[in-house]
Short mmCIF file of C-alpha atoms in Angstrom, two decimals:
data_model
loop_
_atom_site.label_atom_id
_atom_site.label_comp_id
_atom_site.label_asym_id
_atom_site.label_seq_id
_atom_site.Cartn_x
_atom_site.Cartn_y
_atom_site.Cartn_z
CA UNK A 6 0.00 0.00 0.00
CA UNK A 7 1.50 3.25 -1.05
CA UNK A 8 1.57 6.30 1.15
CA UNK A 9 0.81 8.36 -1.89
CA UNK A 10 -2.69 6.94 -2.07
CA UNK A 11 -4.76 9.74 -0.73
CA UNK A 12 -7.89 9.96 1.35
CA UNK A 13 -10.73 7.87 0.06
CA UNK A 14 -8.63 5.46 -1.93
CA UNK A 15 -6.72 4.58 1.21
CA UNK A 16 -10.10 3.86 2.84
CA UNK A 17 -10.92 1.46 0.04
CA UNK A 18 -7.58 -0.28 0.51
CA UNK A 19 -8.27 -0.68 4.21
CA UNK A 20 -11.72 -2.10 3.56
CA UNK A 21 -10.28 -4.45 0.96
CA UNK A 22 -7.91 -5.91 3.56
CA UNK A 23 -11.02 -6.51 5.66
CA UNK A 24 -12.78 -8.20 2.72
CA UNK A 25 -9.76 -10.40 2.01
CA UNK A 26 -9.44 -11.40 5.66
CA UNK A 27 -13.12 -12.33 5.93
CA UNK A 28 -13.07 -14.26 2.67
CA UNK A 29 -10.05 -16.25 3.80
CA UNK A 30 -11.79 -16.86 7.11
CA UNK A 31 -14.75 -18.24 5.15
CA UNK A 32 -12.36 -20.61 3.35
CA UNK A 33 -11.02 -21.82 6.69
CA UNK A 34 -14.54 -22.40 8.00
CA UNK A 35 -15.41 -24.34 4.85
CA UNK A 36 -12.28 -26.43 5.35
CA UNK A 37 -13.24 -27.16 8.95
CA UNK A 38 -16.77 -28.13 7.93
CA UNK A 39 -15.55 -30.34 5.09
CA UNK A 40 -13.20 -32.18 7.46
CA UNK A 41 -15.55 -32.95 10.34
CA UNK A 42 -15.04 -36.68 9.78
CA UNK A 43 -11.45 -36.74 8.53
CA UNK A 44 -9.44 -39.27 10.48
CA UNK A 45 -6.33 -39.37 8.32
CA UNK A 46 -4.15 -36.40 7.43
CA UNK A 47 -0.66 -35.87 5.99
CA UNK A 48 0.60 -34.89 9.44
CA UNK A 49 -0.90 -38.07 10.85
CA UNK A 50 -3.86 -38.41 13.15
CA UNK A 51 -7.26 -36.82 12.66
CA UNK A 52 -7.83 -33.38 11.15
CA UNK A 53 -7.27 -30.55 13.61
CA UNK A 54 -9.63 -27.63 13.47
CA UNK A 55 -8.16 -24.36 12.23
CA UNK A 56 -8.74 -21.24 14.29
CA UNK A 57 -8.67 -17.80 12.70
CA UNK A 58 -6.80 -14.92 14.31
CA UNK A 59 -6.95 -11.28 13.26
CA UNK A 60 -4.17 -8.74 13.59
CA UNK A 61 -4.20 -5.05 13.16
CA UNK A 62 -2.03 -4.06 10.21
CA UNK A 63 0.24 -1.26 11.33
CA UNK A 64 3.05 0.03 9.28
CA UNK A 65 6.24 1.10 10.95
CA UNK A 66 5.95 4.83 11.36
CA UNK A 67 9.70 5.29 10.96
CA UNK A 68 9.66 3.70 7.54
CA UNK A 69 7.57 6.56 6.21
CA UNK A 70 8.88 9.83 7.47
CA UNK A 71 6.81 12.87 6.65
CA UNK A 72 8.14 15.40 4.22
CA UNK A 73 10.64 17.71 5.91
CA UNK A 74 11.31 15.48 8.89
CA UNK A 75 13.88 13.56 6.92
CA UNK A 76 16.38 16.40 7.23
CA UNK A 77 16.34 16.49 11.01
CA UNK A 78 19.49 14.71 12.15
CA UNK A 79 18.00 13.41 15.36
CA UNK A 80 18.83 9.98 16.63
CA UNK A 81 16.49 8.46 19.16
CA UNK A 82 18.77 6.30 21.28
CA UNK A 83 16.66 6.27 24.41
CA UNK A 84 12.97 6.06 25.12
CA UNK A 85 12.69 9.66 26.25
CA UNK A 86 14.33 11.12 23.15
CA UNK A 87 12.39 13.16 20.71
CA UNK A 88 12.10 11.30 17.47
CA UNK A 89 12.82 13.03 14.21
CA UNK A 90 9.46 12.07 12.77
CA UNK A 91 7.44 14.08 15.22
CA UNK A 92 4.30 13.90 13.22
CA UNK A 93 3.31 10.52 11.89
CA UNK A 94 1.42 10.99 8.65
CA UNK A 95 -2.20 9.88 8.81
CA UNK A 96 -1.80 7.30 6.11
CA UNK A 97 0.57 5.29 8.27
CA UNK A 98 -1.74 5.31 11.26
CA UNK A 99 -4.27 2.92 9.84
CA UNK A 100 -3.76 0.27 7.27
CA UNK A 101 -6.34 -2.42 7.84
CA UNK A 102 -6.29 -5.96 9.10
CA UNK A 103 -4.59 -9.23 8.41
CA UNK A 104 -5.40 -12.74 9.50
CA UNK A 105 -3.76 -16.09 9.98
CA UNK A 106 -4.98 -19.50 11.03
CA UNK A 107 -3.60 -21.76 13.74
CA UNK A 108 -4.37 -25.36 14.51
CA UNK A 109 -6.56 -26.16 17.47
CA UNK A 110 -4.51 -27.90 20.15
CA UNK A 111 -7.53 -29.65 21.67
CA UNK A 112 -7.30 -33.42 21.96
CA UNK A 113 -9.29 -35.31 19.32
CA UNK A 114 -12.60 -36.81 20.28
CA UNK A 115 -12.59 -40.57 20.82
CA UNK A 116 -15.59 -42.26 19.26
CA UNK A 117 -16.33 -45.96 19.66
CA UNK A 118 -16.64 -47.51 16.22
CA UNK A 119 -14.81 -50.87 15.93
CA UNK A 120 -15.72 -51.25 12.24
CA UNK A 121 -13.87 -48.06 11.29
CA UNK A 122 -10.58 -48.82 9.49
CA UNK A 123 -8.74 -46.26 11.68
CA UNK A 124 -10.03 -47.70 14.94
CA UNK A 125 -7.41 -48.65 17.56
CA UNK A 126 -7.25 -52.06 19.25
CA UNK A 127 -10.00 -51.03 21.69
CA UNK A 128 -12.34 -50.01 18.89
CA UNK A 129 -11.99 -46.26 19.39
CA UNK A 130 -11.49 -43.81 16.52
CA UNK A 131 -9.86 -40.40 17.01
CA UNK A 132 -12.26 -37.94 15.38
CA UNK A 133 -11.68 -34.22 14.78
CA UNK A 134 -13.11 -32.05 17.55
CA UNK A 135 -15.27 -29.82 15.37
CA UNK A 136 -18.57 -28.38 16.52
CA UNK A 137 -20.64 -27.75 13.39
CA UNK A 138 -22.78 -25.17 15.20
CA UNK A 139 -19.71 -23.19 16.22
CA UNK A 140 -18.53 -23.21 12.61
CA UNK A 141 -21.96 -22.05 11.42
CA UNK A 142 -21.91 -19.16 13.88
CA UNK A 143 -18.42 -18.24 12.68
CA UNK A 144 -19.68 -18.38 9.11
CA UNK A 145 -22.54 -15.96 9.80
CA UNK A 146 -20.14 -13.67 11.63
CA UNK A 147 -17.71 -13.72 8.69
CA UNK A 148 -20.52 -13.00 6.27
CA UNK A 149 -21.76 -10.04 8.35
CA UNK A 150 -18.26 -8.59 8.67
CA UNK A 151 -17.77 -8.96 4.94
CA UNK A 152 -20.98 -7.01 4.34
CA UNK A 153 -19.87 -4.27 6.73
CA UNK A 154 -16.63 -3.86 4.77
CA UNK A 155 -18.58 -3.80 1.49
CA UNK A 156 -20.74 -0.99 2.91
CA UNK A 157 -17.62 0.96 3.81
CA UNK A 158 -16.23 0.55 0.28
CA UNK A 159 -19.52 1.60 -1.27
CA UNK A 160 -19.62 4.69 0.92
CA UNK A 161 -16.05 5.56 -0.09
CA UNK A 162 -16.98 5.09 -3.76
CA UNK A 163 -19.97 7.36 -3.43
CA UNK A 164 -17.95 10.00 -1.61
CA UNK A 165 -15.27 9.93 -4.29
CA UNK A 166 -17.94 10.31 -6.96
CA UNK A 167 -19.50 13.24 -5.11
CA UNK A 168 -16.10 14.88 -4.80
CA UNK A 169 -15.68 14.59 -8.56
CA UNK A 170 -18.89 16.53 -9.04
CA UNK A 171 -17.56 19.64 -7.33
CA UNK B 28 -6.12 39.55 -5.46
CA UNK B 29 -8.79 37.90 -7.55
CA UNK B 30 -8.12 34.59 -5.86
CA UNK B 31 -8.61 36.26 -2.52
CA UNK B 32 -12.01 37.66 -3.43
CA UNK B 33 -13.26 34.63 -5.30
CA UNK B 34 -11.92 31.85 -3.11
CA UNK B 35 -10.07 32.80 0.06
CA UNK B 36 -12.77 35.17 1.31
CA UNK B 37 -15.48 32.55 0.87
CA UNK B 38 -16.19 29.46 2.90
CA UNK B 39 -14.38 27.32 0.38
CA UNK B 40 -11.11 26.87 2.33
CA UNK B 41 -13.13 25.78 5.34
CA UNK B 42 -15.20 23.41 3.22
CA UNK B 43 -12.02 21.91 1.82
CA UNK B 44 -10.81 21.36 5.38
CA UNK B 45 -14.11 19.73 6.21
CA UNK B 46 -13.93 17.41 3.20
CA UNK B 47 -10.40 16.41 4.19
CA UNK B 48 -11.53 15.70 7.73
CA UNK B 49 -14.52 13.62 6.57
CA UNK B 50 -12.34 11.63 4.19
CA UNK B 51 -9.92 10.97 7.03
CA UNK B 52 -12.75 9.99 9.35
CA UNK B 53 -14.01 7.59 6.73
CA UNK B 54 -10.61 5.98 6.73
CA UNK B 55 -10.63 5.65 10.50
CA UNK B 56 -14.12 4.11 10.44
CA UNK B 57 -13.08 1.72 7.64
CA UNK B 58 -10.16 0.64 9.77
CA UNK B 59 -12.40 0.12 12.80
CA UNK B 60 -14.77 -1.99 10.71
CA UNK B 61 -11.93 -4.04 9.19
CA UNK B 62 -10.58 -4.65 12.70
CA UNK B 63 -13.96 -5.32 14.31
CA UNK B 64 -12.78 -8.82 15.22
CA UNK B 65 -9.14 -8.12 16.03
CA UNK B 66 -8.32 -9.01 19.60
CA UNK B 67 -7.07 -6.04 21.63
CA UNK B 68 -7.72 -3.46 18.92
CA UNK B 69 -8.47 0.08 20.07
CA UNK B 70 -10.92 2.01 17.91
CA UNK B 71 -9.78 5.27 16.39
CA UNK B 72 -11.75 8.45 16.20
CA UNK B 73 -11.17 11.75 14.43
CA UNK B 74 -11.56 14.92 16.46
CA UNK B 75 -12.41 17.82 14.23
CA UNK B 76 -15.75 19.52 14.91
CA UNK B 77 -14.99 20.22 18.54
CA UNK B 78 -11.62 21.74 17.67
CA UNK B 79 -13.26 23.80 14.94
CA UNK B 80 -15.90 25.05 17.35
CA UNK B 81 -13.25 26.02 19.89
CA UNK B 82 -11.16 27.76 17.25
CA UNK B 83 -14.09 29.72 15.90
CA UNK B 84 -15.87 30.52 19.10
CA UNK B 85 -12.96 31.42 21.37
CA UNK B 86 -13.89 34.62 23.15
CA UNK B 87 -16.84 35.33 20.91
CA UNK B 88 -15.02 38.19 19.14
CA UNK B 89 -15.37 38.53 15.44
CA UNK B 90 -12.66 39.85 13.19
CA UNK B 91 -14.03 41.72 10.21
CA UNK B 92 -10.86 43.64 9.49
CA UNK B 93 -7.24 42.61 9.33
CA UNK B 94 -6.30 45.26 11.90
CA UNK B 95 -8.73 43.91 14.46
CA UNK B 96 -7.41 42.18 17.50
CA UNK B 97 -7.89 38.46 17.45
CA UNK B 98 -9.77 36.80 20.25
CA UNK B 99 -6.98 34.35 20.81
CA UNK B 100 -8.65 31.80 18.60
CA UNK B 101 -6.87 29.99 15.84
CA UNK B 102 -7.57 30.43 12.18
CA UNK B 103 -10.05 27.61 11.45
CA UNK B 104 -8.43 26.86 8.11
CA UNK B 105 -5.14 26.09 9.85
CA UNK B 106 -6.78 23.37 11.89
CA UNK B 107 -5.92 19.78 11.31
CA UNK B 108 -8.12 16.90 12.35
CA UNK B 109 -6.68 14.79 15.13
CA UNK B 110 -6.48 11.03 15.12
CA UNK B 111 -7.27 9.80 18.61
CA UNK B 112 -7.04 6.24 19.83
CA UNK B 113 -10.05 5.47 21.96
CA UNK B 114 -8.80 3.20 24.74
CA UNK B 115 -12.07 3.33 26.64
CA UNK B 116 -12.72 -0.20 27.86
CA UNK B 117 -16.12 0.43 29.47
CA UNK B 118 -18.02 -0.63 26.37
CA UNK B 119 -15.82 -3.60 25.64
CA UNK B 120 -16.97 -6.84 24.06
CA UNK B 121 -14.90 -10.01 24.31
CA UNK B 122 -12.45 -8.87 21.62
CA UNK B 123 -12.03 -5.11 21.51
CA UNK B 124 -13.91 -1.86 21.97
CA UNK B 125 -15.33 -1.66 18.44
CA UNK B 126 -19.13 -1.63 18.35
CA UNK B 127 -19.97 -2.51 14.77
CA UNK B 128 -23.43 -0.89 14.96
CA UNK B 129 -21.94 2.36 16.15
CA UNK B 130 -19.32 2.25 13.40
CA UNK B 131 -21.96 1.65 10.74
CA UNK B 132 -24.03 4.56 12.08
CA UNK B 133 -20.93 6.78 12.12
CA UNK B 134 -20.15 5.64 8.59
CA UNK B 135 -23.60 6.67 7.35
CA UNK B 136 -23.45 9.99 9.19
CA UNK B 137 -19.98 10.79 7.92
CA UNK B 138 -21.02 9.82 4.39
CA UNK B 139 -23.89 12.30 4.50
CA UNK B 140 -21.71 15.02 5.96
CA UNK B 141 -19.16 14.53 3.21
CA UNK B 142 -21.88 14.68 0.55
CA UNK B 143 -23.30 17.80 2.15
CA UNK B 144 -19.94 19.57 2.21
CA UNK B 145 -19.17 18.53 -1.33
CA UNK B 146 -22.55 19.78 -2.53
CA UNK B 147 -22.01 23.06 -0.72
CA UNK B 148 -18.61 23.42 -2.37
CA UNK B 149 -20.19 22.76 -5.73
CA UNK B 150 -22.77 25.44 -5.00
CA UNK B 151 -20.08 27.95 -4.14
CA UNK B 152 -18.34 27.34 -7.42
CA UNK B 153 -21.61 27.74 -9.27
CA UNK B 154 -22.18 31.03 -7.46
CA UNK B 155 -18.75 32.25 -8.47
CA UNK B 156 -19.39 31.21 -12.04
CA UNK B 157 -22.74 32.96 -12.24
CA UNK B 158 -21.27 36.12 -10.71
CA UNK B 159 -18.58 36.08 -13.41
CA UNK B 160 -21.19 35.57 -16.10
CA UNK B 161 -23.37 38.23 -14.54
CA UNK B 162 -26.53 36.33 -15.12
#
């Protein structure tokens, strides 16, 4: 994301990071739902549910010094020092969201099913610990958040159009 | 000279400031919405109207001439909107202090304010044009 992108276009970029994060979250949910009965994976053992985490995207303020601040030969070597980039430009203060997924560490559920090919000697099968209802709730939440980001983009579009009419 | 009469003496510089502030606020709201499910995120707000009111209304003295004494207020067009991180945890949900309903309402309000300011700016330009044309 470039710092040169001004005002409303930066808003659209931020909302698009939100859209991307929610869409990827939807993919993860779909993966969890598709694997509710998967007992064999490449890593061995049953499928482990993926959990989505969101992070605030924040660019390093020092990487984008405002115009003019660059010439100040100030070195901040201690916490109390005044930094040369006194004023952080707005565009670096917000830059959206990013997400990643981690594996659930919960122990798999043990279901008694002696006829299952992956059953152990006692007849128990290690099944993924996935609650379909929890996934459904996550799905609705992702869908709602996606819509909220779409609304924000649409508003930015309309505002940009109105500004062009001046 | 002409620029001063046609543009600087009108409300246009202030409207431009307003449009900038609304665009910035839209960005802050977009960020709050994008981060509505980020754990530990603090919502951001733009402070502009209150600062503008303080700058304009300080002392209640009006300057109609350059030689007049100022009331200690700041020139409204030199104001910049402030980005403030709202760390208020009283309205916290299990993730952060973003209330998506409030953000959506703010988004709609800010959208209308931007459209209003942009329409007003358009009107000013039309006024200038018709005064040039004399019709």
